[in-house]
Amino acid sequence: MAVFKSFKAYRPSKENQSLIPAPPYDVMNSEEAREMVKGNPLSFLHVDRAEIDFEPGFDMYSPEVYKRARENLLSLEEGKKLIQDDKPCLYIYRLVMGGRSQTGLVGCASIDDYINNVIKKHEHTLAKKEQDRINHVNVCDANTGPIFLTYRDDNEVNSIVNSWTRTKAPVYDFNSQNVYHTVWVIDDDETIKRLENAFKGISSLYIADGHHRCASAVKVGEMRRKENPDYNGSEEFNFFLAIVFPDSELEIMDYNRVVKDLNGLTFDEFIERVEEKFEVSTLPAAKSPEEKHTVSMLYHKKWYSLKAKEGTFDENDPVSQLDVSILQNNLLNPILGIDNPKTNSRIEFIGGIRGLGELERRTNEDMEIAFAMYPTTVEDLMSIADAGAIMPPKSTWFEPKPLSGIFIHHLS
């Protein structure tokens, strides 16, 4: 059963509630991060992307970068820009974007639950990206961004959270890039105990976003255990910062694809091969697919609908029946030669938050063809994780994304 416990968070002082928090470190590059922090020396990107404090081109994986990240974090804490709660608490974090709300609990999950597969995964991780966050967590001695988890709805948890948000005043309430962020502190011991006990009845937690951060946090915890062979399991390094959302409140957006060329084919040759696996029809205008197993395709300013034919996927295989798998297995690989989308330089991925207009822009500028996907569902994600299977790369795009810098969990 799942462990989810309270902790003594460092979090922004009231007057800095909108200045410190920043988007997750991995949704922008260094140049974009430099732009984001202009005029705001308190931005948490100085912790999560500390290479921005050096000259452009400086090695972002240099030991000096991790050292600077720690210095910047301690500066915020020692300067009382980040303050620590006096006692272990749980926290409610609500995000509202475009009128849609999702409310989660912030606390600490167990590295043992990750090791024992109570916390379930659906992606492979890359060693280089893992090592970056291992260094960051270890040198900072802190989890600086929450792992984004989900679970199947639980009436007890929902009831407690809803009661608290109805009757208690929030400590933060601010707008960041058209997303409203509201935070409540649960500091009542009885309520905390009820929530921790409720999670003991939840069989599985699922990583929605943050596989690299999660794997890295766990490996740092394992390192600390080796350094402290007499540990008893209650030390903070046995846990990592997480936010858990009920599955009913999450929405996965489409994760679209753009490809540089037709792999040496003429368009007529390309379409002839596509029609072997898909029913192809023209669309009068830009339109996202409205049902599973259908893809919208853009080529030379014309839109097409591709509907997967019977027999192109295994309906009993949760991975095979994903639309991203259907496209990869029946078109991208055999026709366009994109054998490994993780490493092939001819394909790029565009989050649905950018809209179909971004696909049109890219095909007008530097790409030849684009594919707009039907979104993967949260149930798809959980079914694949339950089966111990792995999703294809770039299958899910979650919005809105929790900010970093609202909650910091120290390991010692």
XYZ file of C-alpha atoms in Angstrom:
412
model
C 0.000 0.000 0.000
C 1.166 3.542 -0.695
C 3.108 5.714 1.738
C 2.414 9.434 1.552
C 3.603 11.494 4.483
C 3.833 15.024 5.804
C 7.071 17.025 5.878
C 8.398 20.429 6.894
C 8.459 22.258 3.587
C 10.481 25.279 2.733
C 8.153 27.500 0.722
C 7.982 31.141 -0.425
C 7.206 33.899 2.037
C 3.807 35.410 1.313
C 5.178 38.460 -0.495
C 7.266 36.247 -2.800
C 4.544 33.742 -3.697
C 4.509 34.755 -7.365
C 8.190 35.726 -7.734
C 9.983 32.528 -6.727
C 7.956 29.708 -8.375
C 9.010 28.769 -11.901
C 8.095 26.189 -14.561
C 9.721 22.752 -14.304
C 13.380 22.767 -15.344
C 12.832 20.476 -18.327
C 10.191 22.444 -20.243
C 12.655 25.040 -21.526
C 16.247 25.292 -22.730
C 18.957 27.492 -21.236
C 18.270 30.401 -23.587
C 14.565 30.391 -22.733
C 15.381 30.167 -19.023
C 17.655 33.219 -19.304
C 14.796 35.182 -20.836
C 12.327 34.037 -18.174
C 14.450 35.284 -15.257
C 15.121 38.768 -16.610
C 14.141 41.306 -13.966
C 13.482 38.604 -11.353
C 16.566 37.574 -9.353
C 14.348 35.446 -7.074
C 13.174 33.105 -9.829
C 13.624 29.462 -8.854
C 15.246 28.866 -12.221
C 18.419 30.168 -10.572
C 18.220 26.928 -8.549
C 16.825 24.479 -11.092
C 18.738 25.849 -14.111
C 21.766 27.401 -12.402
C 23.777 27.412 -15.639
C 21.935 30.654 -16.433
C 24.152 32.369 -13.837
C 27.175 31.650 -16.051
C 28.108 32.843 -19.514
C 26.092 31.349 -22.389
C 27.683 28.112 -23.529
C 28.993 27.225 -20.066
C 28.813 23.470 -19.453
C 25.435 22.970 -17.757
C 26.693 19.713 -16.232
C 29.763 21.251 -14.644
C 30.211 20.733 -10.877
C 30.227 24.527 -10.610
C 26.623 24.644 -11.826
C 25.384 22.271 -9.100
C 27.416 24.170 -6.494
C 25.803 27.435 -7.637
C 22.359 25.835 -7.472
C 22.979 24.935 -3.827
C 24.276 28.419 -3.067
C 21.226 30.006 -4.657
C 18.866 27.730 -2.730
C 20.573 28.447 0.591
C 20.542 32.156 -0.187
C 16.757 32.074 -0.609
C 16.373 30.156 2.653
C 18.835 32.167 4.717
C 17.405 35.406 3.377
C 13.928 34.285 4.490
C 12.629 34.421 0.939
C 11.860 30.742 1.523
C 10.567 29.912 4.989
C 10.202 26.517 6.644
C 7.075 25.342 8.392
C 7.521 24.669 12.111
C 5.983 21.200 11.910
C 5.392 18.492 9.293
C 2.386 19.348 7.137
C 0.605 18.221 4.020
C -0.311 20.778 1.369
C -3.145 21.163 -1.108
C -2.170 22.587 -4.489
C -4.843 23.644 -6.994
C -4.118 24.675 -10.578
C -6.753 26.279 -12.793
C -6.161 26.749 -16.521
C -8.781 27.780 -19.019
C -11.531 27.231 -16.463
C -10.447 23.641 -15.742
C -9.296 22.848 -12.214
C -7.089 20.082 -10.826
C -6.382 19.740 -7.111
C -3.635 17.603 -5.637
C -1.910 16.849 -2.357
C 1.751 17.668 -1.808
C 3.778 15.496 0.532
C 6.537 12.909 0.443
C 6.418 9.505 -1.245
C 8.631 6.560 -0.320
C 11.677 5.427 -2.289
C 10.782 1.870 -1.228
C 7.403 2.225 -2.941
C 9.265 3.102 -6.132
C 11.685 0.194 -5.712
C 8.834 -2.260 -4.961
C 6.642 -0.978 -7.823
C 3.883 0.458 -5.655
C 4.807 3.594 -7.591
C 4.415 2.465 -11.188
C 6.311 3.682 -14.230
C 5.506 3.832 -17.918
C 8.707 5.282 -19.416
C 12.359 4.340 -19.727
C 14.857 6.887 -18.454
C 18.101 8.101 -20.001
C 21.291 7.756 -17.971
C 22.595 11.254 -18.802
C 19.367 12.961 -17.776
C 19.222 10.880 -14.609
C 22.785 11.763 -13.673
C 22.068 15.476 -14.043
C 19.244 15.345 -11.500
C 21.171 12.959 -9.232
C 23.911 15.577 -9.039
C 21.386 18.357 -8.518
C 19.479 16.607 -5.713
C 22.629 15.353 -4.022
C 24.517 18.661 -4.047
C 21.451 20.737 -3.122
C 20.513 18.133 -0.494
C 16.937 18.714 -1.564
C 14.119 17.779 -3.904
C 13.379 21.095 -5.578
C 10.526 20.059 -7.860
C 7.640 17.702 -7.081
C 7.209 14.401 -8.901
C 3.791 14.458 -10.595
C 1.874 11.328 -9.515
C -1.694 10.154 -9.988
C -3.942 7.521 -8.422
C -7.408 6.169 -8.936
C -9.997 8.337 -7.200
C -10.443 7.734 -3.485
C -13.592 9.026 -1.781
C -11.927 9.485 1.615
C -9.092 11.592 0.221
C -11.480 13.621 -1.929
C -13.762 14.297 1.034
C -10.953 15.526 3.289
C -9.406 17.728 0.607
C -12.743 19.238 -0.424
C -13.679 19.964 3.190
C -10.368 21.700 3.855
C -10.498 23.906 0.762
C -14.092 24.910 1.548
C -13.444 25.917 5.140
C -9.831 27.133 5.281
C -8.134 30.140 3.745
C -5.315 29.535 1.251
C -1.773 30.734 1.953
C -1.044 31.462 -1.738
C -3.231 32.527 -4.616
C -1.519 33.898 -7.727
C -1.490 33.841 -11.520
C 1.511 32.648 -13.514
C 1.353 32.516 -17.318
C -2.455 32.311 -17.312
C -2.576 29.494 -14.777
C -4.001 30.213 -11.316
C -2.132 28.574 -8.437
C -3.712 28.209 -4.986
C -2.142 26.522 -1.969
C -3.520 25.480 1.414
C -1.447 24.208 4.340
C -2.870 21.220 6.226
C -1.353 21.646 9.683
C -3.929 19.756 11.749
C -2.445 16.532 13.099
C -5.712 14.595 13.009
C -6.411 15.564 9.387
C -2.856 14.679 8.382
C -3.191 11.275 10.029
C -6.504 10.613 8.264
C -4.930 11.410 4.886
C -1.816 9.328 5.535
C -4.027 6.405 6.581
C -6.212 6.854 3.496
C -3.173 6.447 1.257
C -2.299 3.229 3.022
C -5.479 1.889 1.413
C -4.424 2.953 -2.090
C -2.682 0.093 -3.850
C -0.765 2.001 -6.527
C 0.547 5.438 -7.401
C 1.483 6.200 -11.011
C 4.130 8.539 -12.347
C 2.337 10.944 -14.650
C 5.314 13.221 -15.309
C 8.849 13.265 -13.945
C 10.329 9.798 -14.506
C 13.890 11.139 -14.555
C 13.420 13.261 -11.438
C 11.817 10.329 -9.645
C 14.499 7.792 -10.579
C 17.180 10.298 -9.596
C 15.580 11.064 -6.224
C 15.398 7.350 -5.472
C 19.044 6.790 -6.410
C 20.143 9.630 -4.165
C 18.141 8.040 -1.349
C 19.874 4.724 -1.974
C 23.260 6.487 -1.936
C 22.441 8.080 1.412
C 21.458 4.674 2.803
C 24.877 3.306 1.879
C 26.503 6.307 3.522
C 24.368 5.777 6.633
C 24.219 1.991 7.145
C 22.471 2.418 10.501
C 19.507 4.267 8.974
C 16.098 3.336 10.408
C 13.851 4.313 7.494
C 12.444 7.507 8.994
C 15.195 9.786 7.665
C 14.101 12.300 5.058
C 16.406 10.798 2.418
C 14.078 7.777 2.376
C 11.379 9.979 0.822
C 10.995 12.387 -2.083
C 8.797 15.372 -2.846
C 5.622 14.510 -4.766
C 2.235 15.895 -5.711
C -0.578 13.380 -6.154
C -3.669 14.119 -8.227
C -6.751 11.894 -8.511
C -7.014 10.515 -12.034
C -10.425 12.091 -12.657
C -8.930 15.593 -12.408
C -6.143 15.138 -14.944
C -6.196 15.826 -18.642
C -3.580 14.640 -21.103
C -3.126 16.795 -24.170
C -2.066 15.605 -27.594
C 1.651 15.213 -28.279
C 2.148 15.895 -31.953
C 4.853 15.033 -34.476
C 6.632 16.907 -37.272
C 8.991 15.235 -39.760
C 11.612 16.861 -42.004
C 10.989 14.900 -45.231
C 9.139 12.041 -46.938
C 12.128 9.683 -46.828
C 12.811 10.065 -50.545
C 9.226 9.366 -51.625
C 6.999 11.552 -53.758
C 3.741 12.497 -52.061
C 1.790 10.154 -54.378
C 4.114 7.264 -53.473
C 3.812 8.157 -49.814
C -0.002 8.281 -49.864
C -0.217 4.993 -51.754
C 1.714 3.288 -48.956
C -0.242 5.067 -46.223
C -3.519 3.869 -47.723
C -2.454 0.275 -47.111
C -2.912 0.823 -43.377
C -5.164 3.888 -43.093
C -8.380 5.172 -44.584
C -7.346 8.581 -45.962
C -9.730 11.493 -46.494
C -9.219 15.228 -46.942
C -10.219 17.783 -44.333
C -11.629 21.193 -45.288
C -9.554 22.926 -42.596
C -7.215 22.326 -39.671
C -8.920 19.906 -37.301
C -7.685 17.751 -34.446
C -8.790 14.105 -34.455
C -12.010 13.564 -32.534
C -11.713 9.842 -31.807
C -9.138 7.209 -31.045
C -7.192 5.554 -33.848
C -7.513 8.641 -36.042
C -4.682 11.041 -36.920
C -4.847 14.425 -38.631
C -2.023 14.942 -41.130
C -0.741 18.207 -42.617
C 1.220 18.312 -45.861
C 1.855 21.425 -47.970
C -0.924 23.383 -46.240
C -3.511 20.637 -46.817
C -5.057 18.626 -43.987
C -5.961 14.938 -44.161
C -7.610 12.456 -41.804
C -5.995 9.030 -41.367
C -8.145 6.327 -39.771
C -6.352 3.119 -38.798
C -7.688 0.067 -40.613
C -8.687 -3.119 -38.854
C -5.719 -5.347 -38.135
C -3.172 -2.535 -37.834
C -2.974 -2.925 -34.039
C -3.711 -5.451 -31.299
C -6.778 -4.338 -29.342
C -5.732 -6.549 -26.416
C -2.310 -4.939 -26.100
C -2.498 -1.631 -24.174
C 0.673 -0.343 -25.868
C -0.136 -1.485 -29.411
C -3.539 0.212 -29.381
C -2.129 3.637 -28.424
C -2.467 6.074 -31.302
C 1.213 7.041 -31.002
C 2.069 3.336 -31.415
C -0.264 2.921 -34.384
C 1.347 5.879 -36.147
C 4.865 4.744 -35.303
C 4.367 1.090 -36.276
C 2.358 1.654 -39.446
C 3.699 4.910 -40.864
C 6.635 6.625 -39.199
C 8.869 3.554 -39.110
C 7.967 1.517 -42.227
C 7.255 4.456 -44.549
C 9.212 7.464 -43.271
C 12.121 5.489 -41.830
C 11.814 6.852 -38.290
C 12.972 3.645 -36.626
C 13.838 5.184 -33.241
C 11.933 8.399 -32.519
C 14.099 9.028 -29.446
C 17.273 9.403 -31.476
C 16.225 10.144 -35.052
C 17.006 13.780 -35.896
C 14.346 13.950 -38.632
C 11.431 13.973 -36.168
C 10.443 16.465 -33.482
C 7.613 16.504 -30.958
C 5.288 19.401 -30.188
C 3.051 19.586 -27.131
C -0.627 20.137 -27.825
C -0.623 23.290 -25.696
C 0.906 25.014 -28.747
C -2.065 24.166 -30.957
C -2.370 23.205 -34.616
C -1.006 26.608 -35.589
C 2.428 25.503 -34.430
C 2.269 22.509 -36.785
C 1.352 24.845 -39.627
C 4.206 27.175 -38.737
C 6.786 24.399 -38.613
C 5.699 22.850 -41.924
C 5.949 26.289 -43.511
C 9.461 26.796 -42.144
C 11.611 23.706 -41.636
C 9.473 20.555 -41.647
C 7.617 18.858 -44.498
C 4.831 16.917 -42.796
C 3.014 16.996 -39.458
C 0.748 14.659 -37.516
C -1.799 15.803 -34.935
C -2.609 13.037 -32.464
C -5.647 12.061 -30.426
C -4.559 12.358 -26.779
C -3.546 9.355 -24.733
C -5.893 8.926 -21.758
C -5.007 8.644 -18.081
C -6.622 5.204 -18.090
C -4.286 4.215 -20.956
C -1.330 5.332 -18.859
C -2.419 3.375 -15.792
C -3.292 0.238 -17.774
C 0.145 0.219 -19.383
C 1.878 0.800 -16.044
C -0.217 -1.959 -14.431
C 0.896 -4.322 -17.196
C 4.533 -3.457 -16.520
C 4.810 -2.148 -20.076
C 6.467 0.970 -21.464
C 4.850 3.720 -23.512
C 6.441 4.920 -26.740
C 8.435 8.176 -26.407
C 6.430 11.392 -26.174
C 3.052 9.773 -25.550
C 1.702 12.220 -22.961
C 1.668 15.970 -22.432
C 0.129 17.132 -19.164
C -1.225 20.635 -18.638
C -1.247 22.542 -16.415
C 2.124 21.614 -14.926
C 2.921 22.118 -11.223
C 5.515 24.823 -10.637
C 8.844 24.266 -8.936
C 9.906 26.398 -5.992
C 6.592 26.358 -4.129
C 7.682 23.386 -2.010
C 11.220 22.246 -1.208
C 12.001 19.034 0.646
C 15.442 18.731 2.283
C 17.004 15.297 2.628
C 18.762 16.077 5.908
